[in-house]
Amino acid sequence: MEVELLEIRDFLASHHPFDQLSKESLNSSLGDIEIRYLRRGTDIDSDDGLLDSLYLIRTGAVELHNNYDELLARLAEGDMFGYRASHREEYENIRGVVIEDTLVYQFPADTVDALCDKHPQLDYFLAPVGGERLREAITHVGDEGDAQLSMMTAHISDLIKRPPVIMPPTATIRETAVMMSEERVSSILITQGEKLQGIVTDRDLRNRVVAKGLDYDLPITEIMSTNTCTADISDYAFEAQLQMARQNIHHLPVVDGDKVAGMLTATDLTKHHTTSAVYMVGDIYKQNNIESLQEISAKTPDLLVNLAAADVTADSAGHVITSVVDALTCRLIQLAQEKLGEPPVPFAWLAAGSQARSEQTAKSDQDNCLLLDDSYDEKKHGEYFQQLARFVCDGLNACGYFYCPGDMMAITEKWRQPLRVWRQYFSKWIEQPEPKALMLTCVFFDLRCVCGDRNLFRSLRKHLQEKCRGNRIFLAHMAGNAMSHRPPLGFFRNFVLIHGGEHDHTFDLKHTGIVPIVDLARIYTLAAGINAVNTQDRLKAAAEGGEVTEEGARDLQDTLEFVSFLRIEHQARQIRAGKEADNFMSPEDLSNFERNHLKDAFSVVRTMQNVLSQRYKI
Amino acid sequence: MTIWQHLFSIEERRNWWMRKMPPSPLRDYYEVPFPDVESDWRQVDYLALDYETTGLDEHKDEILSIGYTTINGSCMRLADATHMLTRPRCVIPGESAVVHGIMDDVASSAETLEEVLPHLLRALAGKAMLAHYATIEYHFLSNACKRIYGFPFVGRVVDTLALEVRVFRSQEKPIQQGDLRLANTRNRYGLPRYRAHNALIDAIAAGELFLAQVANRQEKRTILKDLAVVS
């Protein structure tokens, strides 16, 4: 090429995907350009060669319509359409309308194919499936610190490398100690059959045997700790780490249902990484009043900034941030019990919405409810639980988790009920679905037991799943609601283009990017009777169960990660600038790269929404 | 202006010179017929052309660089984009170097006009010359041809400045100073502003302006005669 074409090369170089090409590649592709001027009002359809060339807009604006005359996109400087670019959304009869006098750089189809052969970066960008691109984008943004914090999403099963070292209760102290030194372990599990009886650590041998001059031939049961807490093999490793911080222990037996599955040590975990969140959570359990809890939770924004700086995945960050509010909730319940006494009947404190899904960020309201044992008698016990709920919800509000505007909280009497009433609620919502009621109660279809009697929660979940499973009418209603949050069409200059051609000045990351995916995942979960609550987990489980295609689920998972990551970075930027974090991003703040990948994200969500609405014939 | 220009069309002059002229790149150029003035404008090939010169007097000043690319109908192709420096026979005046940025040491390593001209004539064969204020391009070229080959250059010429004057006249708008400058004219058509100044980017700029001007014509059919200044 002639160096004198710098003006044109610089334009290409500042636009995705050409920005991915080397200078030399750009220079050699300049010769392939044809320049055309399209006057306002010009129509370009497939007869005019719309799909025979790839068009890059230099100045001006063009709209794309389908054959129902629906607006598909409005494009401006730096945007592309035509060959390959328009396949992105699999439009069939696509028509271009020039809405401002436009200068275009045109690459004939065979040139585009040749360029794509030569430059994989272009080929990738001009591939029809947006999900592939998003996957690439995520590795692009997250690869640095990811490994360090992968344990946030790792399950305990990923960390346990060897079968547990065990001894029967009949073994002597000496035999146990010999076994421990042979196996080079600092702790050992005492099991009867596959059932866990207790645990013995190096420290026990020191404190309870040597220091006390105990006979080594006594049975090991003399010195083992029996009421040890355990972790389930399917729990998050991070939860186990929190549990160990909370209890100040270094060994945690792991069970798989009733069976002993292994031992998790503090070293296993610190091999990975510890974050300030763990210390925050440890701190929370040491506080005795609201004021000091407030002080700690005021550091949550800093935590988010640190997570963003460490380049962790959005999914991990969600787990970490949520662990703070979980700990706050548990500590508030403990403090309430210190004040009010032991609970008169068993209860389970359930988190709803984003806390339940472990997807909180800097800006979250509280959504929760209280599930009581059926032995609950309002006259006798009502006062206790009302005060407990008041104490916890007020505490959360004081700590920055503000009261839910829709009163979806345990302080609302309606949401502080025994199991039988909750069952009735769900029966009614599921059997006689009303769109408006469902919109409000939707938050209760994401539930997680944060504190209290897990069995109570399991009974409710079982009931809910039995009612939902295969209930097409209910699922169709949920699907209908899910369609109320549609992603935008794309961007037009520094505006967000929404359906019908309207413009928005900002892009609502939450409602147009994240909520639609959360909604889709919830429906798959309800349809298939899946336990998972976290959206990433739900999508994975739904794909395994065949509720959604592997590819569809993967596209949604990556899209969610991409948009959530953008949100975390956006909020971290706001916090660093001393502003309050929100969910609104201006298109001006988006890089070319982000803009293009967001368009892919929108198209993935739209495709999956369309699949769902066809399935439920909405 | 010689009397011949008034008495004979350029087509007649082409035929006349072709018979008289010894073989040369200029004669090769004349071998190819000029585009037909009655052709629809989209059927015509154009060569968007620009020079950087040491000044505006074709008899005294010299061409320093030549940039061009082709337009086939409504499509400009960068595949043919060419930029050539020419070695002047004199020292480049300081004031012109400020405009075009071509310095003596660069220019002295360039080819002579005699070496460069055949490329330009080959590119122009069968095409209409297209430039903004084409008088300069036309007369510098003709003067160079006379000096080197002994015969003048003629051809079809489209001038975007002349086209723009017609636009102003047809709208009965007064022309203010600077209105007809290439950058200002482009701006009225929504064309991008190019920062750089060199013969090739200015040739492309003129070519894009031409495409915009034709696209904005109200007439149903436009033939080359409607656009050309010399025919």
PDB file of C-alpha atoms in Angstrom, chain A residues 187-310:
ATOM      1  CA  SER A 187      -5.234 -35.130  61.207  1.00  0.00           C
ATOM      2  CA  ILE A 188      -7.146 -38.360  60.880  1.00  0.00           C
ATOM      3  CA  LEU A 189     -10.793 -39.367  60.773  1.00  0.00           C
ATOM      4  CA  ILE A 190     -12.257 -42.015  63.016  1.00  0.00           C
ATOM      5  CA  THR A 191     -14.974 -43.890  61.173  1.00  0.00           C
ATOM      6  CA  GLN A 192     -17.341 -46.726  61.829  1.00  0.00           C
ATOM      7  CA  GLY A 193     -18.013 -48.282  58.462  1.00  0.00           C
ATOM      8  CA  GLU A 194     -18.395 -45.225  56.272  1.00  0.00           C
ATOM      9  CA  LYS A 195     -19.856 -43.081  59.027  1.00  0.00           C
ATOM     10  CA  LEU A 196     -17.858 -40.343  60.651  1.00  0.00           C
ATOM     11  CA  GLN A 197     -17.327 -40.735  64.403  1.00  0.00           C
ATOM     12  CA  GLY A 198     -14.764 -38.086  65.129  1.00  0.00           C
ATOM     13  CA  ILE A 199     -11.498 -36.413  64.283  1.00  0.00           C
ATOM     14  CA  VAL A 200      -8.027 -36.433  65.836  1.00  0.00           C
ATOM     15  CA  THR A 201      -5.364 -33.862  65.067  1.00  0.00           C
ATOM     16  CA  ASP A 202      -1.672 -33.432  65.917  1.00  0.00           C
ATOM     17  CA  ARG A 203      -2.731 -30.860  68.420  1.00  0.00           C
ATOM     18  CA  ASP A 204      -5.016 -33.385  70.166  1.00  0.00           C
ATOM     19  CA  LEU A 205      -2.080 -35.789  70.478  1.00  0.00           C
ATOM     20  CA  ARG A 206      -0.008 -33.029  72.022  1.00  0.00           C
ATOM     21  CA  ASN A 207      -2.606 -31.515  74.331  1.00  0.00           C
ATOM     22  CA  ARG A 208      -4.696 -34.499  75.285  1.00  0.00           C
ATOM     23  CA  VAL A 209      -2.140 -37.305  75.274  1.00  0.00           C
ATOM     24  CA  VAL A 210       1.457 -36.185  75.761  1.00  0.00           C
ATOM     25  CA  ALA A 211       0.755 -33.180  78.004  1.00  0.00           C
ATOM     26  CA  LYS A 212      -1.556 -35.223  80.161  1.00  0.00           C
ATOM     27  CA  GLY A 213       0.665 -38.355  80.256  1.00  0.00           C
ATOM     28  CA  LEU A 214      -2.125 -40.519  78.877  1.00  0.00           C
ATOM     29  CA  ASP A 215      -1.610 -44.221  78.184  1.00  0.00           C
ATOM     30  CA  TYR A 216      -0.949 -44.719  74.456  1.00  0.00           C
ATOM     31  CA  ASP A 217      -2.814 -47.990  74.479  1.00  0.00           C
ATOM     32  CA  LEU A 218      -6.127 -46.420  75.368  1.00  0.00           C
ATOM     33  CA  PRO A 219      -8.707 -46.433  72.543  1.00  0.00           C
ATOM     34  CA  ILE A 220      -8.541 -43.410  70.292  1.00  0.00           C
ATOM     35  CA  THR A 221     -12.167 -42.590  71.103  1.00  0.00           C
ATOM     36  CA  GLU A 222     -10.856 -41.275  74.463  1.00  0.00           C
ATOM     37  CA  ILE A 223      -9.282 -38.268  72.831  1.00  0.00           C
ATOM     38  CA  MET A 224     -11.118 -37.663  69.536  1.00  0.00           C
ATOM     39  CA  SER A 225     -13.353 -34.629  69.014  1.00  0.00           C
ATOM     40  CA  THR A 226     -16.844 -35.806  68.268  1.00  0.00           C
ATOM     41  CA  ASN A 227     -19.138 -32.903  67.571  1.00  0.00           C
ATOM     42  CA  THR A 228     -17.102 -31.675  64.636  1.00  0.00           C
ATOM     43  CA  CYS A 229     -18.663 -29.626  61.933  1.00  0.00           C
ATOM     44  CA  THR A 230     -18.422 -30.991  58.421  1.00  0.00           C
ATOM     45  CA  ALA A 231     -18.660 -29.724  54.896  1.00  0.00           C
ATOM     46  CA  ASP A 232     -20.484 -31.395  52.062  1.00  0.00           C
ATOM     47  CA  ILE A 233     -18.406 -32.420  49.074  1.00  0.00           C
ATOM     48  CA  SER A 234     -20.658 -30.384  46.768  1.00  0.00           C
ATOM     49  CA  ASP A 235     -20.201 -27.153  48.771  1.00  0.00           C
ATOM     50  CA  TYR A 236     -18.085 -24.347  47.409  1.00  0.00           C
ATOM     51  CA  ALA A 237     -14.493 -24.463  48.601  1.00  0.00           C
ATOM     52  CA  PHE A 238     -14.933 -20.861  49.523  1.00  0.00           C
ATOM     53  CA  GLU A 239     -17.770 -21.717  51.912  1.00  0.00           C
ATOM     54  CA  ALA A 240     -15.533 -24.239  53.605  1.00  0.00           C
ATOM     55  CA  GLN A 241     -12.874 -21.609  53.979  1.00  0.00           C
ATOM     56  CA  LEU A 242     -15.376 -19.269  55.568  1.00  0.00           C
ATOM     57  CA  GLN A 243     -16.559 -21.999  57.896  1.00  0.00           C
ATOM     58  CA  MET A 244     -13.008 -22.667  59.046  1.00  0.00           C
ATOM     59  CA  ALA A 245     -12.388 -18.959  59.604  1.00  0.00           C
ATOM     60  CA  ARG A 246     -15.609 -18.720  61.556  1.00  0.00           C
ATOM     61  CA  GLN A 247     -14.846 -21.693  63.835  1.00  0.00           C
ATOM     62  CA  ASN A 248     -11.117 -21.080  63.973  1.00  0.00           C
ATOM     63  CA  ILE A 249     -10.287 -24.651  62.909  1.00  0.00           C
ATOM     64  CA  HIS A 250      -7.752 -25.969  60.440  1.00  0.00           C
ATOM     65  CA  HIS A 251      -9.203 -29.341  59.519  1.00  0.00           C
ATOM     66  CA  LEU A 252     -12.658 -29.897  58.116  1.00  0.00           C
ATOM     67  CA  PRO A 253     -14.005 -33.407  57.477  1.00  0.00           C
ATOM     68  CA  VAL A 254     -15.834 -33.642  54.187  1.00  0.00           C
ATOM     69  CA  VAL A 255     -18.876 -35.855  53.755  1.00  0.00           C
ATOM     70  CA  ASP A 256     -20.831 -37.019  50.792  1.00  0.00           C
ATOM     71  CA  GLY A 257     -24.295 -37.458  52.245  1.00  0.00           C
ATOM     72  CA  ASP A 258     -23.685 -39.836  55.180  1.00  0.00           C
ATOM     73  CA  LYS A 259     -20.383 -41.130  53.938  1.00  0.00           C
ATOM     74  CA  VAL A 260     -16.950 -39.799  54.778  1.00  0.00           C
ATOM     75  CA  ALA A 261     -15.392 -38.414  51.645  1.00  0.00           C
ATOM     76  CA  GLY A 262     -12.170 -36.767  52.731  1.00  0.00           C
ATOM     77  CA  MET A 263     -10.442 -34.116  54.742  1.00  0.00           C
ATOM     78  CA  LEU A 264      -9.983 -30.499  53.843  1.00  0.00           C
ATOM     79  CA  THR A 265      -7.136 -28.629  55.545  1.00  0.00           C
ATOM     80  CA  ALA A 266      -6.384 -24.945  55.791  1.00  0.00           C
ATOM     81  CA  THR A 267      -3.263 -25.644  53.744  1.00  0.00           C
ATOM     82  CA  ASP A 268      -5.341 -27.086  50.906  1.00  0.00           C
ATOM     83  CA  LEU A 269      -7.163 -23.785  50.782  1.00  0.00           C
ATOM     84  CA  THR A 270      -4.328 -21.343  51.314  1.00  0.00           C
ATOM     85  CA  LYS A 271      -2.474 -23.073  48.501  1.00  0.00           C
ATOM     86  CA  HIS A 272      -5.025 -21.316  46.369  1.00  0.00           C
ATOM     87  CA  HIS A 273      -5.586 -17.869  47.672  1.00  0.00           C
ATOM     88  CA  THR A 274      -7.109 -16.026  50.539  1.00  0.00           C
ATOM     89  CA  THR A 275      -8.868 -12.793  49.995  1.00  0.00           C
ATOM     90  CA  SER A 276      -9.689  -9.954  52.263  1.00  0.00           C
ATOM     91  CA  ALA A 277     -13.257 -11.276  52.189  1.00  0.00           C
ATOM     92  CA  VAL A 278     -12.233 -14.169  54.408  1.00  0.00           C
ATOM     93  CA  TYR A 279     -10.843 -11.789  57.012  1.00  0.00           C
ATOM     94  CA  MET A 280     -13.914  -9.615  56.686  1.00  0.00           C
ATOM     95  CA  VAL A 281     -16.155 -12.575  57.360  1.00  0.00           C
ATOM     96  CA  GLY A 282     -13.973 -13.706  60.262  1.00  0.00           C
ATOM     97  CA  ASP A 283     -14.240 -10.180  61.652  1.00  0.00           C
ATOM     98  CA  ILE A 284     -18.002 -10.099  61.299  1.00  0.00           C
ATOM     99  CA  TYR A 285     -18.324 -13.052  63.654  1.00  0.00           C
ATOM    100  CA  LYS A 286     -16.317 -11.225  66.306  1.00  0.00           C
ATOM    101  CA  GLN A 287     -18.577  -8.176  66.446  1.00  0.00           C
ATOM    102  CA  ASN A 288     -21.202  -7.714  69.129  1.00  0.00           C
ATOM    103  CA  ASN A 289     -23.183  -4.713  67.996  1.00  0.00           C
ATOM    104  CA  ILE A 290     -24.716  -3.120  64.938  1.00  0.00           C
ATOM    105  CA  GLU A 291     -22.296  -0.185  64.928  1.00  0.00           C
ATOM    106  CA  SER A 292     -19.233  -2.365  64.526  1.00  0.00           C
ATOM    107  CA  LEU A 293     -20.981  -4.516  61.915  1.00  0.00           C
ATOM    108  CA  GLN A 294     -21.766  -1.319  60.037  1.00  0.00           C
ATOM    109  CA  GLU A 295     -18.109  -0.398  60.113  1.00  0.00           C
ATOM    110  CA  ILE A 296     -17.104  -3.681  58.550  1.00  0.00           C
ATOM    111  CA  SER A 297     -19.786  -3.744  55.889  1.00  0.00           C
ATOM    112  CA  ALA A 298     -18.789  -0.218  54.887  1.00  0.00           C
ATOM    113  CA  LYS A 299     -15.693  -1.892  53.443  1.00  0.00           C
ATOM    114  CA  THR A 300     -17.743  -3.912  50.945  1.00  0.00           C
ATOM    115  CA  PRO A 301     -17.226  -1.336  48.173  1.00  0.00           C
ATOM    116  CA  ASP A 302     -13.451  -1.593  48.707  1.00  0.00           C
ATOM    117  CA  LEU A 303     -13.771  -5.340  48.465  1.00  0.00           C
ATOM    118  CA  LEU A 304     -15.460  -4.961  45.092  1.00  0.00           C
ATOM    119  CA  VAL A 305     -12.711  -2.625  43.903  1.00  0.00           C
ATOM    120  CA  ASN A 306     -10.079  -5.155  44.982  1.00  0.00           C
ATOM    121  CA  LEU A 307     -11.874  -7.984  43.240  1.00  0.00           C
ATOM    122  CA  ALA A 308     -12.127  -5.962  40.050  1.00  0.00           C
ATOM    123  CA  ALA A 309      -8.433  -5.102  40.288  1.00  0.00           C
ATOM    124  CA  ALA A 310      -7.556  -8.775  40.826  1.00  0.00           C
TER     125      ALA A 310
END
